[in-house]
XYZ file of C-alpha atoms in Angstrom:
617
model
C -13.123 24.104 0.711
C -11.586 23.820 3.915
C -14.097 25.363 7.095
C -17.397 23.530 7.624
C -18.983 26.431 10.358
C -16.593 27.172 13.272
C -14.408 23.663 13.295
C -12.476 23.400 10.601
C -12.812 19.752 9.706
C -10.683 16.995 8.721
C -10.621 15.000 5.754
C -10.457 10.809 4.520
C -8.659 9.894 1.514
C -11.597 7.395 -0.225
C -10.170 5.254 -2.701
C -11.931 3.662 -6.034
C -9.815 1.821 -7.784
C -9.263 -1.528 -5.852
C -12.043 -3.092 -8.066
C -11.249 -1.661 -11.479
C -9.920 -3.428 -14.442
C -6.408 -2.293 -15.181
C -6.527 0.569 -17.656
C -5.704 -0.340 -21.626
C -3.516 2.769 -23.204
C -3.426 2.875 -27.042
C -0.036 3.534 -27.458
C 1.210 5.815 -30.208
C 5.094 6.826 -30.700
C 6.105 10.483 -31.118
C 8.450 10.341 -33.717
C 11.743 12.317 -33.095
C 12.279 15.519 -35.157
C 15.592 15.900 -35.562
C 16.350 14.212 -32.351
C 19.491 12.039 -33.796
C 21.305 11.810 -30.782
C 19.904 9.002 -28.164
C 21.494 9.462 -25.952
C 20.395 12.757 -24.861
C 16.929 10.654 -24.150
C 18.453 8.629 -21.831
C 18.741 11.597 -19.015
C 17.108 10.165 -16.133
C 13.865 12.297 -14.776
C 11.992 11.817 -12.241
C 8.326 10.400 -12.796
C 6.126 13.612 -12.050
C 2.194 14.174 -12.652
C -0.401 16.646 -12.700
C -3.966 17.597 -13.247
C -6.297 20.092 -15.361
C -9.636 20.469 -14.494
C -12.065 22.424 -17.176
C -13.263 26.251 -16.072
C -17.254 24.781 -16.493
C -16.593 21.338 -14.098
C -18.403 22.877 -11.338
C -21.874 23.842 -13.426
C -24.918 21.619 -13.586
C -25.579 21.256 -16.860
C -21.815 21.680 -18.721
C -21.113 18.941 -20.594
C -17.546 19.371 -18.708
C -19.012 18.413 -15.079
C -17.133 16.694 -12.675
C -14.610 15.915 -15.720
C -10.573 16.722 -15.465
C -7.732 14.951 -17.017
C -4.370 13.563 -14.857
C -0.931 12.809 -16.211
C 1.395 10.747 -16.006
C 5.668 11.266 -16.769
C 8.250 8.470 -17.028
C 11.072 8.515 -18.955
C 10.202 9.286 -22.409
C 6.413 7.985 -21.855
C 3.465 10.441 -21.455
C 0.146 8.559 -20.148
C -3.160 10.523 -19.777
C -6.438 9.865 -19.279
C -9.550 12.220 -18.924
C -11.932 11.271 -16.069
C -15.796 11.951 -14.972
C -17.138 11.094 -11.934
C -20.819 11.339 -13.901
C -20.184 9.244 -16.924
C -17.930 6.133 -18.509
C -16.191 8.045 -20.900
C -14.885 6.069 -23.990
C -11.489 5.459 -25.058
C -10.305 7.650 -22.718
C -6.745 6.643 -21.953
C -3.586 6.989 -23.821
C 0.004 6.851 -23.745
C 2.711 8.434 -26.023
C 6.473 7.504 -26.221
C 8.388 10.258 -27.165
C 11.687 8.857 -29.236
C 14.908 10.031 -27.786
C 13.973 12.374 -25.176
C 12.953 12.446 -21.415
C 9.935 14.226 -20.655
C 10.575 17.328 -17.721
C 8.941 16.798 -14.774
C 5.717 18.381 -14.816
C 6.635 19.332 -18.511
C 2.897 18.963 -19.403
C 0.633 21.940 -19.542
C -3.263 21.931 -20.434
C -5.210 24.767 -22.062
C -9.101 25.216 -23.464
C -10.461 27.312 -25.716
C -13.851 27.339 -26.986
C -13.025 25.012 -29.929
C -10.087 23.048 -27.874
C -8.191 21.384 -25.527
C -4.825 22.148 -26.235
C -1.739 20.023 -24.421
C 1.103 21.557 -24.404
C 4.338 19.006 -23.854
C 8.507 19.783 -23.153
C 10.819 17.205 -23.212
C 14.731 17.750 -22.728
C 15.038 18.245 -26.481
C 11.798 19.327 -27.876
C 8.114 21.218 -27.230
C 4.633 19.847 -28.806
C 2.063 21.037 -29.150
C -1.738 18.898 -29.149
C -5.064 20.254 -30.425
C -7.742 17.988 -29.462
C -11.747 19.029 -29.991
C -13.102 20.522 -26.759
C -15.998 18.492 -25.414
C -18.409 21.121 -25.920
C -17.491 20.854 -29.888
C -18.345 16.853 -29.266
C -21.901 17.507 -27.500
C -23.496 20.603 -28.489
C -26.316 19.278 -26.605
C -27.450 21.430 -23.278
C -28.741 19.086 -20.706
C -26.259 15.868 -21.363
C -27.926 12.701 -19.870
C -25.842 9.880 -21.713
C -24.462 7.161 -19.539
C -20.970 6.903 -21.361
C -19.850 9.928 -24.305
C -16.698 9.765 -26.202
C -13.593 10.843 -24.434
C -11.685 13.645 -26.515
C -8.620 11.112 -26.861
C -11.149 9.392 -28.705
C -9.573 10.707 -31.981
C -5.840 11.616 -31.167
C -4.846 8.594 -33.775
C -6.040 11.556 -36.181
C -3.109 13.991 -34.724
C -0.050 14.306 -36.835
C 2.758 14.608 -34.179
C 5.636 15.437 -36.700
C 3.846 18.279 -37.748
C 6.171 21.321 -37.750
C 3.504 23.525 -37.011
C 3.079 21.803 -33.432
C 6.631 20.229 -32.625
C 10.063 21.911 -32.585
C 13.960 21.403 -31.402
C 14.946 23.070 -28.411
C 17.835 25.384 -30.305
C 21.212 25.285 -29.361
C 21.497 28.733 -28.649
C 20.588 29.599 -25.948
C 20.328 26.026 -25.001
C 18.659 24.146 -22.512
C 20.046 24.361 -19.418
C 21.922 20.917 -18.093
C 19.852 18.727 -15.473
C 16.674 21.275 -15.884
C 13.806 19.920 -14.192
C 11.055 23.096 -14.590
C 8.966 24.530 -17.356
C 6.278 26.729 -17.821
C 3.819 26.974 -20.851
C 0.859 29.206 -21.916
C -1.870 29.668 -24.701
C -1.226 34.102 -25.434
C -4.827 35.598 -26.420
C -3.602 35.532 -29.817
C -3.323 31.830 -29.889
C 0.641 31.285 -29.835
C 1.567 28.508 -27.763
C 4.734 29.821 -25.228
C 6.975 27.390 -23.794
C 9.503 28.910 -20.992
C 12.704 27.059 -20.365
C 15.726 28.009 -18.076
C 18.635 28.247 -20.045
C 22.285 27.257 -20.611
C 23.304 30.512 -19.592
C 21.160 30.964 -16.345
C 18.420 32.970 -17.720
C 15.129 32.265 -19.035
C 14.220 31.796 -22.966
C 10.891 31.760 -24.595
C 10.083 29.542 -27.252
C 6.870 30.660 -29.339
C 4.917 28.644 -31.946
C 2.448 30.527 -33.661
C -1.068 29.874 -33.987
C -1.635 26.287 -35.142
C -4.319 28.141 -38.172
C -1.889 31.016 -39.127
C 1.502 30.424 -41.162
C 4.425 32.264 -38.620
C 7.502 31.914 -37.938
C 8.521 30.094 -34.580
C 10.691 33.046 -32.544
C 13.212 32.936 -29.125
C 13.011 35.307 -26.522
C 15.830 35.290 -23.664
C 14.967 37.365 -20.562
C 18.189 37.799 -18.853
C 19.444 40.190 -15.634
C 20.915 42.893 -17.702
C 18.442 44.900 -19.525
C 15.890 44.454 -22.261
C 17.109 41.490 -24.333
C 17.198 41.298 -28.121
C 14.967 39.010 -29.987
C 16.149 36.215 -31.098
C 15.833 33.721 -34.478
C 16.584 30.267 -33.680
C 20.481 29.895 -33.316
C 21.429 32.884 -34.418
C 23.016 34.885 -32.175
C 26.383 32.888 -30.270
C 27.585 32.636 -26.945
C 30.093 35.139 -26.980
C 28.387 38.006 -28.362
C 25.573 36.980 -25.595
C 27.367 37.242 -22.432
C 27.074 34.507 -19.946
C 25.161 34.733 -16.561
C 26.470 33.547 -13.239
C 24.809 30.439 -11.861
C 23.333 32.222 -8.818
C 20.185 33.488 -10.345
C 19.423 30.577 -12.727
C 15.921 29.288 -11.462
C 14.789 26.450 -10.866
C 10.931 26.812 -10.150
C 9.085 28.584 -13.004
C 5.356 29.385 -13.107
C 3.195 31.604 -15.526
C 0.140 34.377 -14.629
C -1.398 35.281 -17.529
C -3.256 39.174 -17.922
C -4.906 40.428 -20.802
C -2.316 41.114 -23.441
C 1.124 40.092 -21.255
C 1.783 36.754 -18.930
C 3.981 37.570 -15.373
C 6.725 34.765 -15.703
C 8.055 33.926 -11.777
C 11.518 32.771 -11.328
C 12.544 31.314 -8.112
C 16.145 30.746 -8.425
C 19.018 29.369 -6.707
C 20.316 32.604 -5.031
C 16.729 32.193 -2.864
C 15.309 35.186 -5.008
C 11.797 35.240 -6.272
C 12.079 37.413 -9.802
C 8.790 38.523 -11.606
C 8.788 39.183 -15.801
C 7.123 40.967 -17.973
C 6.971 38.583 -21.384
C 6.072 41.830 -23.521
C 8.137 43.852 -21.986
C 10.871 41.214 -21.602
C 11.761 43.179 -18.317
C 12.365 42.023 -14.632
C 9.153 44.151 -12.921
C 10.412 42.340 -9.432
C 13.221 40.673 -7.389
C 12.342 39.857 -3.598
C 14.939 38.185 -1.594
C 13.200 35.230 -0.156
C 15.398 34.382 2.748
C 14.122 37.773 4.353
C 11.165 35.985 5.487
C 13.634 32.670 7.439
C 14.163 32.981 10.970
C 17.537 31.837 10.419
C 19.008 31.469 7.110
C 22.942 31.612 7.370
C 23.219 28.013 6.488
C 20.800 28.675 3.485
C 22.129 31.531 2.353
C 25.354 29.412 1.370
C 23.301 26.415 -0.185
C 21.838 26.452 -3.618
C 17.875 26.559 -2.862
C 17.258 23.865 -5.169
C 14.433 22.245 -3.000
C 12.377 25.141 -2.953
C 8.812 25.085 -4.937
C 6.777 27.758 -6.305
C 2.810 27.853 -6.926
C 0.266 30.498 -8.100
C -3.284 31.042 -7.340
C -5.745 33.597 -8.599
C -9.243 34.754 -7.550
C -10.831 37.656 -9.428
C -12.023 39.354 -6.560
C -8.668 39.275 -4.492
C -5.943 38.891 -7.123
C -2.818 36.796 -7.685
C -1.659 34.270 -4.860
C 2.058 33.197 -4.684
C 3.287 30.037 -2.464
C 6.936 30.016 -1.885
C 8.163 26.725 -0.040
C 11.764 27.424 1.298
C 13.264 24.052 1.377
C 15.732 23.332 4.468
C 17.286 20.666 6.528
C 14.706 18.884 9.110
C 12.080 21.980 8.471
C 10.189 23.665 5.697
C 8.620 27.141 5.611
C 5.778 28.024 3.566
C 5.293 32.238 2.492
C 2.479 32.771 0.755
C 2.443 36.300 -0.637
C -0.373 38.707 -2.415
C 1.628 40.516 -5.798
C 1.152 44.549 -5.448
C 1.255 46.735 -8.232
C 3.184 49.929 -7.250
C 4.026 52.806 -9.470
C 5.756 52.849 -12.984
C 4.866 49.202 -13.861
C 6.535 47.863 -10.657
C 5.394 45.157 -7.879
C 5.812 44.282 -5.038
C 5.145 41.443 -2.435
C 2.693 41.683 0.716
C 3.236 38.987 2.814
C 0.742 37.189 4.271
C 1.431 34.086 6.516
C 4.480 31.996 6.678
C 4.069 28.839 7.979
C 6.717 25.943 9.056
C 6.453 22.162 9.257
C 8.514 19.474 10.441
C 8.217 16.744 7.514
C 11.198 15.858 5.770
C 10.384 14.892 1.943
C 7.883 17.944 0.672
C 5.940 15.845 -2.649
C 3.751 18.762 -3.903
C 1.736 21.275 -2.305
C -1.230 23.548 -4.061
C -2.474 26.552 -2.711
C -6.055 28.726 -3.001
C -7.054 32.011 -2.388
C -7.617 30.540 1.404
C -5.718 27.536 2.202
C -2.344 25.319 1.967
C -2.857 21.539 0.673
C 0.806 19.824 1.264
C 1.816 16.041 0.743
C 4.652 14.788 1.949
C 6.240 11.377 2.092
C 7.426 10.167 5.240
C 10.195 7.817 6.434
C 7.877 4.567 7.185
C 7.054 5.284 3.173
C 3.915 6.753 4.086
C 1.989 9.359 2.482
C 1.087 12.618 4.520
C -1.362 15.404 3.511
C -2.406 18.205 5.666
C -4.258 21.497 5.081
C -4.409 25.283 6.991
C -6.224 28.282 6.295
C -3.341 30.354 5.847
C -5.320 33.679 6.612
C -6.854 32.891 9.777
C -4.448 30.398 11.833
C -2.403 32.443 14.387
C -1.445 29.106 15.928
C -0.366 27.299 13.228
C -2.376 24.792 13.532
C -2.636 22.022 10.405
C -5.459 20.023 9.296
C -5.556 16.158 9.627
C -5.958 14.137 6.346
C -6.534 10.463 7.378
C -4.722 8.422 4.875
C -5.661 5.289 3.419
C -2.924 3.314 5.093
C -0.859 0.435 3.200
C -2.364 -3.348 4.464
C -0.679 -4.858 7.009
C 2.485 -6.214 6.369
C 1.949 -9.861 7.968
C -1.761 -11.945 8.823
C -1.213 -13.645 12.200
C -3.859 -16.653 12.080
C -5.140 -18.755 14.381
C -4.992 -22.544 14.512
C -8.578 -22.840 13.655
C -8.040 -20.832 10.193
C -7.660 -21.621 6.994
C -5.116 -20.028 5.311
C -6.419 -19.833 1.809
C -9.378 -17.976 3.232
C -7.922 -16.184 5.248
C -5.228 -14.643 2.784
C -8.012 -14.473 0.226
C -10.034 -12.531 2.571
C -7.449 -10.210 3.215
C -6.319 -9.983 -0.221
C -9.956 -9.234 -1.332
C -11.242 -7.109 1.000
C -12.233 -3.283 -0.629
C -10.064 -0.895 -0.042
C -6.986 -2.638 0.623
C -5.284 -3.920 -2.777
C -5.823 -2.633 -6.256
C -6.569 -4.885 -9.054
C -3.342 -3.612 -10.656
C -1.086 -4.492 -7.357
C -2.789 -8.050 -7.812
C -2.409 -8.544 -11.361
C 1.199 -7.726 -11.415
C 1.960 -10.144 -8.569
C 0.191 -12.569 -10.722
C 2.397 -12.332 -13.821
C 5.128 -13.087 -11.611
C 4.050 -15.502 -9.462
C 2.951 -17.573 -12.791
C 5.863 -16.350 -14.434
C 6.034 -18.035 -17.971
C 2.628 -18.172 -18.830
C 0.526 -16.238 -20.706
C -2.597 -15.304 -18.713
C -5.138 -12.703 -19.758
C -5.302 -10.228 -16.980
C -8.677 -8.325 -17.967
C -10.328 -9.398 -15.302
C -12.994 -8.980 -13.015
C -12.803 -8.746 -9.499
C -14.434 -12.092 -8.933
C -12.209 -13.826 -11.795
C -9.617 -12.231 -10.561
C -10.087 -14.025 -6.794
C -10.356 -17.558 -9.020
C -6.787 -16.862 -10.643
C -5.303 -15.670 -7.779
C -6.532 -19.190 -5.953
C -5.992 -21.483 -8.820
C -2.074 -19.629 -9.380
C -1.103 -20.241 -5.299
C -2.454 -23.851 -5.466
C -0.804 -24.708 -8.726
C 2.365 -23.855 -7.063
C 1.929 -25.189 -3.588
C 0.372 -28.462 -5.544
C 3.690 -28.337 -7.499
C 6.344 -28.205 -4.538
C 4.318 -31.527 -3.367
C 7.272 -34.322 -3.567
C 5.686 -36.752 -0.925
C 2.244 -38.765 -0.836
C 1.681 -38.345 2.792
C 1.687 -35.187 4.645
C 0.350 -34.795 8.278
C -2.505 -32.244 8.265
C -0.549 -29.720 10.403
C 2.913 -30.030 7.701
C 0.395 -29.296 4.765
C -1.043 -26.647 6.320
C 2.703 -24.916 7.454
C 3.418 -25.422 3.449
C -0.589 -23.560 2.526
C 0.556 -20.979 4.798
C 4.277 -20.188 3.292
C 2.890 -20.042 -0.109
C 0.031 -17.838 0.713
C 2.232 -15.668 2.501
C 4.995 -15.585 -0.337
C 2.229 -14.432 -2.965
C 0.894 -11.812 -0.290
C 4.674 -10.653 0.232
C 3.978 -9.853 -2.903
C 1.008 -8.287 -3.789
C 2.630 -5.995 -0.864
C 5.704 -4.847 -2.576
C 3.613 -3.983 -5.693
C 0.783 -2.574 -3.443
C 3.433 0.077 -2.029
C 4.963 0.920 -5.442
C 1.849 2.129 -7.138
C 1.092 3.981 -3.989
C 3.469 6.061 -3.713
C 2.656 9.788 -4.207
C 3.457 11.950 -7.297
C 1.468 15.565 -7.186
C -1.646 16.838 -5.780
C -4.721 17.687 -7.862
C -7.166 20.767 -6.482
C -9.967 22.237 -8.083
C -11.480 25.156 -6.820
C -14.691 25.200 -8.795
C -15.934 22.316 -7.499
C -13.451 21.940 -4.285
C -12.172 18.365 -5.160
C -8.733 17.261 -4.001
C -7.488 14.452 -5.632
C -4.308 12.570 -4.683
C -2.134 11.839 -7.828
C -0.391 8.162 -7.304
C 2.196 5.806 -9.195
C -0.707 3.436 -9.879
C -3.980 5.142 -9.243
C -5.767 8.496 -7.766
C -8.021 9.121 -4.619
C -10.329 11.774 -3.048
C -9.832 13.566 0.387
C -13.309 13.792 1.931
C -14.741 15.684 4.362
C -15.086 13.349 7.525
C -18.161 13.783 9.611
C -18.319 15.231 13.006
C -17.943 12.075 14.707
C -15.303 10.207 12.022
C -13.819 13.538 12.980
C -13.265 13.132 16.872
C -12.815 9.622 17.183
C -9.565 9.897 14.523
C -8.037 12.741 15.664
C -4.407 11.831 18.045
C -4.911 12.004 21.108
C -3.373 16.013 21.470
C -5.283 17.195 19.174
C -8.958 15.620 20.733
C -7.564 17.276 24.007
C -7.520 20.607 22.210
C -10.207 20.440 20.375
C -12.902 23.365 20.968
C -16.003 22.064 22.524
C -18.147 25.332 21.625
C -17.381 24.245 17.706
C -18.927 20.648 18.573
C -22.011 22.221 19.887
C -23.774 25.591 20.782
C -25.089 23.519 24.028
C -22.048 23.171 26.138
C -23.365 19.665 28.227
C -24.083 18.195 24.475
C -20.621 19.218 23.511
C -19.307 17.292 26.753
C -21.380 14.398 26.523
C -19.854 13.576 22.676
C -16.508 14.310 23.898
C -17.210 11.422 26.535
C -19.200 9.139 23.913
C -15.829 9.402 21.766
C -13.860 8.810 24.775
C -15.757 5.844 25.147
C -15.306 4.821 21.759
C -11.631 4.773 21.417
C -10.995 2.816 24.876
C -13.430 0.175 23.299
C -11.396 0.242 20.249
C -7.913 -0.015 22.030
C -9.228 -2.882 24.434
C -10.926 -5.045 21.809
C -8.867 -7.699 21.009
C -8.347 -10.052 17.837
C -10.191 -12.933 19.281
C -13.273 -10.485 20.468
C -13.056 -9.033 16.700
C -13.665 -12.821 15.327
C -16.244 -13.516 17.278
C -18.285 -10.503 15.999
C -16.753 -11.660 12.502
C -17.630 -15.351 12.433
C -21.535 -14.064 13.996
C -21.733 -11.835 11.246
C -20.526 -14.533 8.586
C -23.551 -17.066 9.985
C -26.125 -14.516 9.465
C -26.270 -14.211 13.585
C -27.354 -11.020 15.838
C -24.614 -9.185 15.871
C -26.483 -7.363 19.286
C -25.968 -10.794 20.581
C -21.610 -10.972 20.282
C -21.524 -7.438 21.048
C -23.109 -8.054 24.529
C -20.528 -11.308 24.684
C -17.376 -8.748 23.907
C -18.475 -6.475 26.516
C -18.870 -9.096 29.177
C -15.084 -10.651 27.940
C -14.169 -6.592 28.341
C -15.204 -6.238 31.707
C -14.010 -9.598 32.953
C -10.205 -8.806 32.110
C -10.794 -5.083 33.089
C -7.778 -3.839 35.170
């Protein structure tokens, strides 16, 4: 994923959506089972998101290539939509409302077998479960050459949601615990669907649904610090008789490992401890104090580590991965951690690398048998992603990820410019507002009307021009305006619709999870309103990007084997960025308008560099 030969390189986030038509969702409504109380839907999550990419995405002829589905949480609405980067898949977008109950963050967990695609879904009250057909069941054919196939949302209208079978209350006892915000959920060999929940008394419980074909009865497990715990039928056994737990150890990170006939459920919980259980066995195998690995931790030690995030990743040749992120003031610490099986069904933790950054708000981060992918968002409400090879970094040193970064916030124009053009230009350019950021702006800048927004790029342009002069045509009180007062008036309502395309531009952008698939090594950024790819950059894209540290660091014997080639394209990109940082807006216009008239663009370059080396200092 990460090294391209001896430079490890850096990546662009490329993004595709600017020209797409907004996505339609056929909406269906999850009705409530039991769920009387509405209020207890109105706790207020946090939006969250997520990815599952199928085991055959990276194999020529799958019918699964380069596909994955991406999720969506807000509130008690559930959007997904499955995606190929081959084909236009049909009716592949959907959204379900859930009545009277928030969804957890990244309370949505995907599964496949060979007959299906199974989603498994917690809110604060209930768990669901979804069998869809697995793609493979929709094309049996080998070599698939369609250019659109059926999505398999295609036929969720078909699903019963109030089926008991697939959907049960949370029971009382033991009882969600208050303000949760983490799940895990599995598919067992035998095909029960597992939901883990942290509970009301600070352990763990274990909700199973039996296999959606065999008649069973849905069971309770709570794993708690004692000992073995009993097994539990739904609200049987009460609180007193149970014992309560101290708050210390209830988690707040959970994640799930399965093995062949047991699944590893990891705890990382507010006394900083990362705890490891057996589901069979119902037995801690493993408690590891994870402020042993801080520099400093006194101030931790005192704080509950509820900013902390846990991740898993397994290769079959080298075993199970765990990423701890230790959450503290002004700095962040990554361990990342190989499990070791030691005598007596115990493990232990080898630790590998721990690794410390300066960012303040940690988003997501995803881990491989390698590397570290981490997105953060900053102050200036930009995003921030960054990668390391965790293995072989002594120094520490992070990737760059070149973001895609938000338009600019004002257009300075010049007297000779028009400013419907020029706004139009700049709202219309690729890559710097997405069709949804523009149609939302429109709604409200027409507010009142009813305008069909399923529109193409090019209609899209017409509507945007015919909405700003409508209004600017409307605010017109006087017969006679000087050219200069009209133009003043073009400008402010230009501007006031780009003010807002801006503010919706920045809302949709703003980063919810990170989406990595190691079969086919595609990162994909999870947004509010849309996803992108991180790219590898070229050699060149490389250098030129890089701040101005890093270029001076950079290794010249990983640019090139010859050491005067090496030098010579450290001086070409020298070259490069002064030109960049001395060309000014004028000298960009000029290569602009010869461009625009069909001209040599040879011809303006030579002019710019003539204008550069007359106001040389």
């Amino acid at each position: 994923m990460a090294a391209a030969g001896a430079l490890e390189r850096s990546f662009v986030e490329l993004t595709g959506a600017e020209r797409e038509r907004p996505r339609h969702f056929r909406e269906f409504t999850v009705c409530g089972i039991g769920t009387a109380n509405a209020l207890a839907g109105a706790v207020k999550y946090s939006e969250s998101a997520g990815g599952f990419y199928y085991m055959e995405s990276g194999k020529l002829f799958s019918v699964t290539r380069n596909r994955f589905i991406h999720w969506k949480t807000s509130g008690d609405t559930l959007e997904l939509v499955e995606e190929s980067l081959d084909v236009n898949l049909l009716n592949n977008t959907v959204r379900l409302k859930f009545q009277n109950c928030s969804l957890l963050p990244g309370g949505v967990h995907i599964s496949e077998t060979q007959n299906h695609v199974i989603i498994l879904v917690l809110t604060n009250q209930t768990v669901h479960r979804l069998l869809l057909p697995h793609p493979s069941r929709m094309y049996r054919s080998e070599l698939v050459i369609e250019s659109q196939m059926q999505s398999i949302f295609t036929d969720i209208g078909k699903v019963d949601f109030r089926d008991p079978c697939n959907s049960q209350l949370i029971p009382a006892v033991p009882g969600l615990s208050p303000n949760s915000t983490t799940s895990a959920a599995w598919l067992s060999n035998d095909g029960d669907a597992l939901f883990a929940l942290p509970s009301a008394s600070g352990g763990i419980f274990v909700l199973k649904l039996p296999p959606y074909d065999i008649p069973g009865m849905v069971s309770v497990v709570e794993l708690k610090q004692s000992s073995v715990m009993q097994r539990l039928l739904i609200g049987w056994m009460p609180t007193a008789i149970r014992g309560d737990q101290g708050l210390s150890d209830r988690p707040f990170a959970l994640a799930v490992h399965c093995v062949e006939h047991d699944a590893f459920i990891f705890a990382l919980c507010q006394d900083h401890k990362l705890r490891m259980w057996s589901y069979k066995d119902q037995m801690c195998l493993m408690a590891a104090d994870m402020l042993e690995y801080v520099p400093t931790f006194k101030d931790l030690r005192l704080a509950a580590g509820t900013g902390h995030k846990l991740r898993l990743a397994y290769s079959p040749s080298m075993g199970l991965y765990i990423g701890v992120y230790m959450h503290a003031p002004k700095q962040g610490q990554f361990c990342i951690f190989q499990l070791v099986s030691t005598e007596n069904n115990r493990y232990s933790l080898d630790h590998i690398s721990s690794l410390f950054t300066s960012q303040e708000t940690l988003i997501d981060f995803a881990i491989t048998s390698t590397d570290i992918w981490a997105m953060w968002h900053d102050a200036e409400n930009q995003t921030v992603v960054k990668y390391i090879n965790y293995e072989h970094n002594a120094a520490g040193q992070w990737n760059s990820v070149f973001m895609h970064s938000l338009p600019e916030e004002e257009i300075i124009l010049r007297d000779d410019q028009d400013p419907r053009e020029m706004y139009l230009q700049n709202l219309f350019t690729p890559g710097r507002f997405i069709n949804a950021a523009l149609c939302k702006a429109l709604q409200i800048f027409c507010r009142g009307t009813e305008r069909n927004l399923d529109l193409s790029w090019s209609e899209l342009k017409k509507e945007v021009t015919l909405a700003v002069e409508s209004e600017l045509q409307g605010s017109v009180t006087e017969y006679e305006f000087s050219q200069e007062e009209f133009r003043n008036l073009q400008q402010e309502f230009w501007c006031k619709f780009y003010a807002c395309c801006l503010q919706y531009q920045e809302a949709l952008s703003h980063p919810l999870a990170l989406h990595l698939n190691p079969h086919t090594n595609m990162v994909c950024l999870l947004k509010k309103g849309y996803l992108s790819f991180l790219v590898p950059s070229s050699l060149v894209d490389h250098l030129y990007l890089l701040p101005d540290e890093n270029l001076l660091a950079e290794d010249e014997a990983a640019i090139s084997d010859d050491v005067d080639v090496a030098r010579d394209v450290m001086c070409l990109i020298k070259c490069l960025r002064l030109i960049g940082e001395s060309v000014t807006m004028d000298m960009s216009a000029v290569m602009e308008m010869s461009c625009y008239n069909l001209q040599s663009p040879e011809k303006a370059a030579e002019q710019i560099l003539e204008d550069l080396i007359t106001i040389d200092v």
